[in-house]
Amino acid sequence: VNPNLFVVRELPEAELREEVRRVLALVHEVLPASAEVREVGSTAVPGVIGKGDIDLLARAPKEHFDALRAALDARFERNPDQLSNAQYQGYRVLSTLDVAIQATVQGGPYDDFVEFLDALSSDPSEVRAYNALKRAWNGLPMSDYRLAKSAFIRRVLERRGARS
């Protein structure tokens, strides 16, 4: 699989679920009491297609983010291709699948994963639109797909904010 291309890929559900359970257990071994972890990304919402990867989100209040990052640093490798700052850190997970952990400050500028998943989970038309976006970018450059995906997420969150 070319990492520079976005490719929709389906993996057996049982394999994905088992790996999610395994990695969540690894994260829970080091997770500070002030933090939480959950599955995010395409595997977290039924009906959303994806690239056969698993994304987890670890979140902590701002005053505990350094402790969260230190705990994850002790167990996982930082992803040098992702943003690293005082409110966000990406990690790679040793796995036979493509598994990543995103660490964010709760309520910080990068903490929109849960709100986006809630929007998808509550609106089948958003899932259809998201899947259409993914199909349209299948086989095309990953960097361009990520820009289109970011724009889509912003639009969904803006619409959701307008409805609140």
JSON list of C-alpha atoms in Angstrom, two decimals:
[
{"chain": "A", "resi": 1, "resn": "VAL", "atom": "CA", "xyz": [0.00, 0.00, 0.00]},
{"chain": "A", "resi": 2, "resn": "ASN", "atom": "CA", "xyz": [1.42, 3.37, -1.05]},
{"chain": "A", "resi": 3, "resn": "PRO", "atom": "CA", "xyz": [1.31, 5.69, 2.01]},
{"chain": "A", "resi": 4, "resn": "ASN", "atom": "CA", "xyz": [1.18, 8.72, -0.29]},
{"chain": "A", "resi": 5, "resn": "LEU", "atom": "CA", "xyz": [-2.20, 7.66, -1.68]},
{"chain": "A", "resi": 6, "resn": "PHE", "atom": "CA", "xyz": [-5.58, 7.52, 0.03]},
{"chain": "A", "resi": 7, "resn": "VAL", "atom": "CA", "xyz": [-7.02, 4.06, -0.62]},
{"chain": "A", "resi": 8, "resn": "VAL", "atom": "CA", "xyz": [-10.35, 2.84, 0.72]},
{"chain": "A", "resi": 9, "resn": "ARG", "atom": "CA", "xyz": [-9.79, -0.58, 2.22]},
{"chain": "A", "resi": 10, "resn": "GLU", "atom": "CA", "xyz": [-12.07, -2.95, 4.07]},
{"chain": "A", "resi": 11, "resn": "LEU", "atom": "CA", "xyz": [-10.69, -5.26, 6.74]},
{"chain": "A", "resi": 12, "resn": "PRO", "atom": "CA", "xyz": [-12.55, -8.04, 8.57]},
{"chain": "A", "resi": 13, "resn": "GLU", "atom": "CA", "xyz": [-14.59, -6.53, 11.39]},
{"chain": "A", "resi": 14, "resn": "ALA", "atom": "CA", "xyz": [-13.42, -9.16, 13.88]},
{"chain": "A", "resi": 15, "resn": "GLU", "atom": "CA", "xyz": [-9.78, -8.32, 13.17]},
{"chain": "A", "resi": 16, "resn": "LEU", "atom": "CA", "xyz": [-10.41, -4.59, 13.63]},
{"chain": "A", "resi": 17, "resn": "ARG", "atom": "CA", "xyz": [-12.36, -5.08, 16.89]},
{"chain": "A", "resi": 18, "resn": "GLU", "atom": "CA", "xyz": [-9.68, -7.36, 18.35]},
{"chain": "A", "resi": 19, "resn": "GLU", "atom": "CA", "xyz": [-6.94, -4.85, 17.55]},
{"chain": "A", "resi": 20, "resn": "VAL", "atom": "CA", "xyz": [-8.95, -1.97, 19.01]},
{"chain": "A", "resi": 21, "resn": "ARG", "atom": "CA", "xyz": [-9.38, -3.98, 22.24]},
{"chain": "A", "resi": 22, "resn": "ARG", "atom": "CA", "xyz": [-5.67, -4.85, 22.35]},
{"chain": "A", "resi": 23, "resn": "VAL", "atom": "CA", "xyz": [-4.45, -1.29, 21.84]},
{"chain": "A", "resi": 24, "resn": "LEU", "atom": "CA", "xyz": [-7.00, 0.21, 24.22]},
{"chain": "A", "resi": 25, "resn": "ALA", "atom": "CA", "xyz": [-5.71, -2.19, 26.87]},
{"chain": "A", "resi": 26, "resn": "LEU", "atom": "CA", "xyz": [-2.12, -1.05, 26.20]},
{"chain": "A", "resi": 27, "resn": "VAL", "atom": "CA", "xyz": [-3.14, 2.60, 26.51]},
{"chain": "A", "resi": 28, "resn": "HIS", "atom": "CA", "xyz": [-5.10, 1.94, 29.72]},
{"chain": "A", "resi": 29, "resn": "GLU", "atom": "CA", "xyz": [-1.95, 0.42, 31.25]},
{"chain": "A", "resi": 30, "resn": "VAL", "atom": "CA", "xyz": [-0.24, 3.84, 31.17]},
{"chain": "A", "resi": 31, "resn": "LEU", "atom": "CA", "xyz": [-3.16, 6.28, 31.05]},
{"chain": "A", "resi": 32, "resn": "PRO", "atom": "CA", "xyz": [-3.16, 8.82, 33.90]},
{"chain": "A", "resi": 33, "resn": "ALA", "atom": "CA", "xyz": [-6.36, 8.98, 35.95]},
{"chain": "A", "resi": 34, "resn": "SER", "atom": "CA", "xyz": [-7.06, 12.49, 34.62]},
{"chain": "A", "resi": 35, "resn": "ALA", "atom": "CA", "xyz": [-7.16, 11.29, 30.99]},
{"chain": "A", "resi": 36, "resn": "GLU", "atom": "CA", "xyz": [-9.58, 9.35, 28.84]},
{"chain": "A", "resi": 37, "resn": "VAL", "atom": "CA", "xyz": [-9.18, 7.27, 25.70]},
{"chain": "A", "resi": 38, "resn": "ARG", "atom": "CA", "xyz": [-11.64, 6.22, 23.04]},
{"chain": "A", "resi": 39, "resn": "GLU", "atom": "CA", "xyz": [-11.81, 4.97, 19.49]},
{"chain": "A", "resi": 40, "resn": "VAL", "atom": "CA", "xyz": [-12.24, 7.66, 16.85]},
{"chain": "A", "resi": 41, "resn": "GLY", "atom": "CA", "xyz": [-12.02, 7.65, 13.06]},
{"chain": "A", "resi": 42, "resn": "SER", "atom": "CA", "xyz": [-13.88, 5.61, 10.50]},
{"chain": "A", "resi": 43, "resn": "THR", "atom": "CA", "xyz": [-14.02, 2.44, 12.60]},
{"chain": "A", "resi": 44, "resn": "ALA", "atom": "CA", "xyz": [-15.82, 4.27, 15.41]},
{"chain": "A", "resi": 45, "resn": "VAL", "atom": "CA", "xyz": [-19.03, 4.97, 13.46]},
{"chain": "A", "resi": 46, "resn": "PRO", "atom": "CA", "xyz": [-21.01, 2.14, 11.82]},
{"chain": "A", "resi": 47, "resn": "GLY", "atom": "CA", "xyz": [-21.33, 2.58, 8.08]},
{"chain": "A", "resi": 48, "resn": "VAL", "atom": "CA", "xyz": [-18.33, 4.87, 7.61]},
{"chain": "A", "resi": 49, "resn": "ILE", "atom": "CA", "xyz": [-15.81, 3.52, 5.12]},
{"chain": "A", "resi": 50, "resn": "GLY", "atom": "CA", "xyz": [-12.11, 3.98, 5.66]},
{"chain": "A", "resi": 51, "resn": "LYS", "atom": "CA", "xyz": [-8.59, 3.01, 4.76]},
{"chain": "A", "resi": 52, "resn": "GLY", "atom": "CA", "xyz": [-8.41, 0.04, 7.10]},
{"chain": "A", "resi": 53, "resn": "ASP", "atom": "CA", "xyz": [-6.76, 1.96, 9.90]},
{"chain": "A", "resi": 54, "resn": "ILE", "atom": "CA", "xyz": [-7.60, 2.48, 13.56]},
{"chain": "A", "resi": 55, "resn": "ASP", "atom": "CA", "xyz": [-7.41, 5.80, 15.35]},
{"chain": "A", "resi": 56, "resn": "LEU", "atom": "CA", "xyz": [-7.64, 6.29, 19.08]},
{"chain": "A", "resi": 57, "resn": "LEU", "atom": "CA", "xyz": [-7.97, 9.58, 20.94]},
{"chain": "A", "resi": 58, "resn": "ALA", "atom": "CA", "xyz": [-6.38, 10.19, 24.33]},
{"chain": "A", "resi": 59, "resn": "ARG", "atom": "CA", "xyz": [-7.53, 13.44, 25.99]},
{"chain": "A", "resi": 60, "resn": "ALA", "atom": "CA", "xyz": [-6.65, 15.22, 29.19]},
{"chain": "A", "resi": 61, "resn": "PRO", "atom": "CA", "xyz": [-7.33, 18.63, 30.70]},
{"chain": "A", "resi": 62, "resn": "LYS", "atom": "CA", "xyz": [-4.68, 21.20, 29.80]},
{"chain": "A", "resi": 63, "resn": "GLU", "atom": "CA", "xyz": [-3.01, 21.05, 33.23]},
{"chain": "A", "resi": 64, "resn": "HIS", "atom": "CA", "xyz": [-2.59, 17.26, 32.83]},
{"chain": "A", "resi": 65, "resn": "PHE", "atom": "CA", "xyz": [-1.60, 17.10, 29.16]},
{"chain": "A", "resi": 66, "resn": "ASP", "atom": "CA", "xyz": [2.14, 16.91, 29.88]},
{"chain": "A", "resi": 67, "resn": "ALA", "atom": "CA", "xyz": [1.53, 13.90, 32.16]},
{"chain": "A", "resi": 68, "resn": "LEU", "atom": "CA", "xyz": [-0.58, 12.25, 29.45]},
{"chain": "A", "resi": 69, "resn": "ARG", "atom": "CA", "xyz": [2.11, 12.82, 26.85]},
{"chain": "A", "resi": 70, "resn": "ALA", "atom": "CA", "xyz": [4.83, 11.52, 29.20]},
{"chain": "A", "resi": 71, "resn": "ALA", "atom": "CA", "xyz": [2.79, 8.36, 29.86]},
{"chain": "A", "resi": 72, "resn": "LEU", "atom": "CA", "xyz": [2.23, 7.75, 26.14]},
{"chain": "A", "resi": 73, "resn": "ASP", "atom": "CA", "xyz": [5.89, 8.53, 25.40]},
{"chain": "A", "resi": 74, "resn": "ALA", "atom": "CA", "xyz": [6.87, 5.71, 27.78]},
{"chain": "A", "resi": 75, "resn": "ARG", "atom": "CA", "xyz": [4.86, 3.18, 25.76]},
{"chain": "A", "resi": 76, "resn": "PHE", "atom": "CA", "xyz": [4.51, 4.42, 22.16]},
{"chain": "A", "resi": 77, "resn": "GLU", "atom": "CA", "xyz": [6.59, 6.09, 19.46]},
{"chain": "A", "resi": 78, "resn": "ARG", "atom": "CA", "xyz": [5.78, 9.68, 18.57]},
{"chain": "A", "resi": 79, "resn": "ASN", "atom": "CA", "xyz": [4.77, 10.10, 14.95]},
{"chain": "A", "resi": 80, "resn": "PRO", "atom": "CA", "xyz": [7.33, 12.51, 13.45]},
{"chain": "A", "resi": 81, "resn": "ASP", "atom": "CA", "xyz": [4.97, 13.18, 10.51]},
{"chain": "A", "resi": 82, "resn": "GLN", "atom": "CA", "xyz": [2.29, 14.66, 12.76]},
{"chain": "A", "resi": 83, "resn": "LEU", "atom": "CA", "xyz": [1.94, 17.88, 14.65]},
{"chain": "A", "resi": 84, "resn": "SER", "atom": "CA", "xyz": [3.68, 18.07, 18.01]},
{"chain": "A", "resi": 85, "resn": "ASN", "atom": "CA", "xyz": [2.96, 20.97, 20.33]},
{"chain": "A", "resi": 86, "resn": "ALA", "atom": "CA", "xyz": [1.67, 21.80, 23.82]},
{"chain": "A", "resi": 87, "resn": "GLN", "atom": "CA", "xyz": [-1.88, 20.72, 22.89]},
{"chain": "A", "resi": 88, "resn": "TYR", "atom": "CA", "xyz": [-1.48, 17.86, 20.40]},
{"chain": "A", "resi": 89, "resn": "GLN", "atom": "CA", "xyz": [0.75, 14.85, 19.84]},
{"chain": "A", "resi": 90, "resn": "GLY", "atom": "CA", "xyz": [0.42, 11.98, 17.40]},
{"chain": "A", "resi": 91, "resn": "TYR", "atom": "CA", "xyz": [1.71, 8.46, 18.12]},
{"chain": "A", "resi": 92, "resn": "ARG", "atom": "CA", "xyz": [2.31, 5.30, 16.12]},
{"chain": "A", "resi": 93, "resn": "VAL", "atom": "CA", "xyz": [1.37, 1.93, 17.54]},
{"chain": "A", "resi": 94, "resn": "LEU", "atom": "CA", "xyz": [3.32, -1.23, 16.78]},
{"chain": "A", "resi": 95, "resn": "SER", "atom": "CA", "xyz": [0.68, -3.34, 15.05]},
{"chain": "A", "resi": 96, "resn": "THR", "atom": "CA", "xyz": [0.01, -5.49, 12.02]},
{"chain": "A", "resi": 97, "resn": "LEU", "atom": "CA", "xyz": [-2.60, -2.83, 11.14]},
{"chain": "A", "resi": 98, "resn": "ASP", "atom": "CA", "xyz": [-2.21, 0.93, 10.72]},
{"chain": "A", "resi": 99, "resn": "VAL", "atom": "CA", "xyz": [-2.95, 2.13, 14.27]},
{"chain": "A", "resi": 100, "resn": "ALA", "atom": "CA", "xyz": [-2.43, 5.62, 15.64]},
{"chain": "A", "resi": 101, "resn": "ILE", "atom": "CA", "xyz": [-3.14, 7.55, 18.82]},
{"chain": "A", "resi": 102, "resn": "GLN", "atom": "CA", "xyz": [-3.94, 11.26, 18.78]},
{"chain": "A", "resi": 103, "resn": "ALA", "atom": "CA", "xyz": [-3.38, 12.98, 22.12]},
{"chain": "A", "resi": 104, "resn": "THR", "atom": "CA", "xyz": [-5.15, 16.30, 22.67]},
{"chain": "A", "resi": 105, "resn": "VAL", "atom": "CA", "xyz": [-5.98, 18.80, 25.35]},
{"chain": "A", "resi": 106, "resn": "GLN", "atom": "CA", "xyz": [-9.68, 18.58, 26.25]},
{"chain": "A", "resi": 107, "resn": "GLY", "atom": "CA", "xyz": [-11.41, 21.65, 24.91]},
{"chain": "A", "resi": 108, "resn": "GLY", "atom": "CA", "xyz": [-8.27, 22.70, 23.05]},
{"chain": "A", "resi": 109, "resn": "PRO", "atom": "CA", "xyz": [-7.98, 23.73, 19.41]},
{"chain": "A", "resi": 110, "resn": "TYR", "atom": "CA", "xyz": [-7.46, 20.14, 18.20]},
{"chain": "A", "resi": 111, "resn": "ASP", "atom": "CA", "xyz": [-10.18, 18.54, 20.31]},
{"chain": "A", "resi": 112, "resn": "ASP", "atom": "CA", "xyz": [-12.89, 18.12, 17.66]},
{"chain": "A", "resi": 113, "resn": "PHE", "atom": "CA", "xyz": [-12.77, 14.35, 17.14]},
{"chain": "A", "resi": 114, "resn": "VAL", "atom": "CA", "xyz": [-15.66, 13.49, 19.48]},
{"chain": "A", "resi": 115, "resn": "GLU", "atom": "CA", "xyz": [-17.89, 16.30, 18.23]},
{"chain": "A", "resi": 116, "resn": "PHE", "atom": "CA", "xyz": [-17.35, 15.19, 14.63]},
{"chain": "A", "resi": 117, "resn": "LEU", "atom": "CA", "xyz": [-18.10, 11.54, 15.48]},
{"chain": "A", "resi": 118, "resn": "ASP", "atom": "CA", "xyz": [-21.24, 12.62, 17.32]},
{"chain": "A", "resi": 119, "resn": "ALA", "atom": "CA", "xyz": [-22.33, 14.55, 14.21]},
{"chain": "A", "resi": 120, "resn": "LEU", "atom": "CA", "xyz": [-21.78, 11.49, 12.02]},
{"chain": "A", "resi": 121, "resn": "SER", "atom": "CA", "xyz": [-23.48, 9.15, 14.48]},
{"chain": "A", "resi": 122, "resn": "SER", "atom": "CA", "xyz": [-26.57, 11.34, 14.68]},
{"chain": "A", "resi": 123, "resn": "ASP", "atom": "CA", "xyz": [-27.01, 12.10, 10.98]},
{"chain": "A", "resi": 124, "resn": "PRO", "atom": "CA", "xyz": [-26.99, 9.37, 8.29]},
{"chain": "A", "resi": 125, "resn": "SER", "atom": "CA", "xyz": [-26.81, 12.04, 5.57]},
{"chain": "A", "resi": 126, "resn": "GLU", "atom": "CA", "xyz": [-23.44, 13.18, 6.98]},
{"chain": "A", "resi": 127, "resn": "VAL", "atom": "CA", "xyz": [-22.20, 9.57, 6.83]},
{"chain": "A", "resi": 128, "resn": "ARG", "atom": "CA", "xyz": [-23.30, 9.32, 3.20]},
{"chain": "A", "resi": 129, "resn": "ALA", "atom": "CA", "xyz": [-21.59, 12.61, 2.35]},
{"chain": "A", "resi": 130, "resn": "TYR", "atom": "CA", "xyz": [-18.41, 11.55, 4.19]},
{"chain": "A", "resi": 131, "resn": "ASN", "atom": "CA", "xyz": [-18.35, 8.21, 2.37]},
{"chain": "A", "resi": 132, "resn": "ALA", "atom": "CA", "xyz": [-18.89, 9.99, -0.96]},
{"chain": "A", "resi": 133, "resn": "LEU", "atom": "CA", "xyz": [-15.89, 12.20, -0.20]},
{"chain": "A", "resi": 134, "resn": "LYS", "atom": "CA", "xyz": [-13.77, 9.15, 0.60]},
{"chain": "A", "resi": 135, "resn": "ARG", "atom": "CA", "xyz": [-14.84, 7.36, -2.59]},
{"chain": "A", "resi": 136, "resn": "ALA", "atom": "CA", "xyz": [-14.07, 10.46, -4.66]},
{"chain": "A", "resi": 137, "resn": "TRP", "atom": "CA", "xyz": [-10.53, 10.59, -3.26]},
{"chain": "A", "resi": 138, "resn": "ASN", "atom": "CA", "xyz": [-9.87, 6.83, -3.48]},
{"chain": "A", "resi": 139, "resn": "GLY", "atom": "CA", "xyz": [-6.48, 6.29, -5.15]},
{"chain": "A", "resi": 140, "resn": "LEU", "atom": "CA", "xyz": [-5.54, 9.98, -5.09]},
{"chain": "A", "resi": 141, "resn": "PRO", "atom": "CA", "xyz": [-2.82, 11.79, -3.10]},
{"chain": "A", "resi": 142, "resn": "MET", "atom": "CA", "xyz": [-3.19, 11.44, 0.68]},
{"chain": "A", "resi": 143, "resn": "SER", "atom": "CA", "xyz": [-2.13, 15.05, 1.28]},
{"chain": "A", "resi": 144, "resn": "ASP", "atom": "CA", "xyz": [-4.92, 16.35, -0.96]},
{"chain": "A", "resi": 145, "resn": "TYR", "atom": "CA", "xyz": [-7.44, 13.97, 0.61]},
{"chain": "A", "resi": 146, "resn": "ARG", "atom": "CA", "xyz": [-6.49, 15.24, 4.08]},
{"chain": "A", "resi": 147, "resn": "LEU", "atom": "CA", "xyz": [-7.14, 18.83, 2.99]},
{"chain": "A", "resi": 148, "resn": "ALA", "atom": "CA", "xyz": [-10.55, 17.87, 1.57]},
{"chain": "A", "resi": 149, "resn": "LYS", "atom": "CA", "xyz": [-11.35, 15.86, 4.70]},
{"chain": "A", "resi": 150, "resn": "SER", "atom": "CA", "xyz": [-10.39, 18.80, 6.97]},
{"chain": "A", "resi": 151, "resn": "ALA", "atom": "CA", "xyz": [-12.65, 21.12, 4.99]},
{"chain": "A", "resi": 152, "resn": "PHE", "atom": "CA", "xyz": [-15.49, 18.59, 5.23]},
{"chain": "A", "resi": 153, "resn": "ILE", "atom": "CA", "xyz": [-15.05, 18.26, 9.00]},
{"chain": "A", "resi": 154, "resn": "ARG", "atom": "CA", "xyz": [-15.05, 22.05, 9.42]},
{"chain": "A", "resi": 155, "resn": "ARG", "atom": "CA", "xyz": [-18.28, 22.34, 7.43]},
{"chain": "A", "resi": 156, "resn": "VAL", "atom": "CA", "xyz": [-19.96, 19.59, 9.47]},
{"chain": "A", "resi": 157, "resn": "LEU", "atom": "CA", "xyz": [-18.91, 21.18, 12.75]},
{"chain": "A", "resi": 158, "resn": "GLU", "atom": "CA", "xyz": [-20.00, 24.64, 11.58]},
{"chain": "A", "resi": 159, "resn": "ARG", "atom": "CA", "xyz": [-23.44, 23.29, 10.59]},
{"chain": "A", "resi": 160, "resn": "ARG", "atom": "CA", "xyz": [-23.69, 21.48, 13.89]},
{"chain": "A", "resi": 161, "resn": "GLY", "atom": "CA", "xyz": [-22.80, 24.66, 15.76]},
{"chain": "A", "resi": 162, "resn": "ALA", "atom": "CA", "xyz": [-25.46, 26.54, 13.83]},
{"chain": "A", "resi": 163, "resn": "ARG", "atom": "CA", "xyz": [-28.06, 23.97, 14.97]},
{"chain": "A", "resi": 164, "resn": "SER", "atom": "CA", "xyz": [-27.16, 24.15, 18.66]}
]
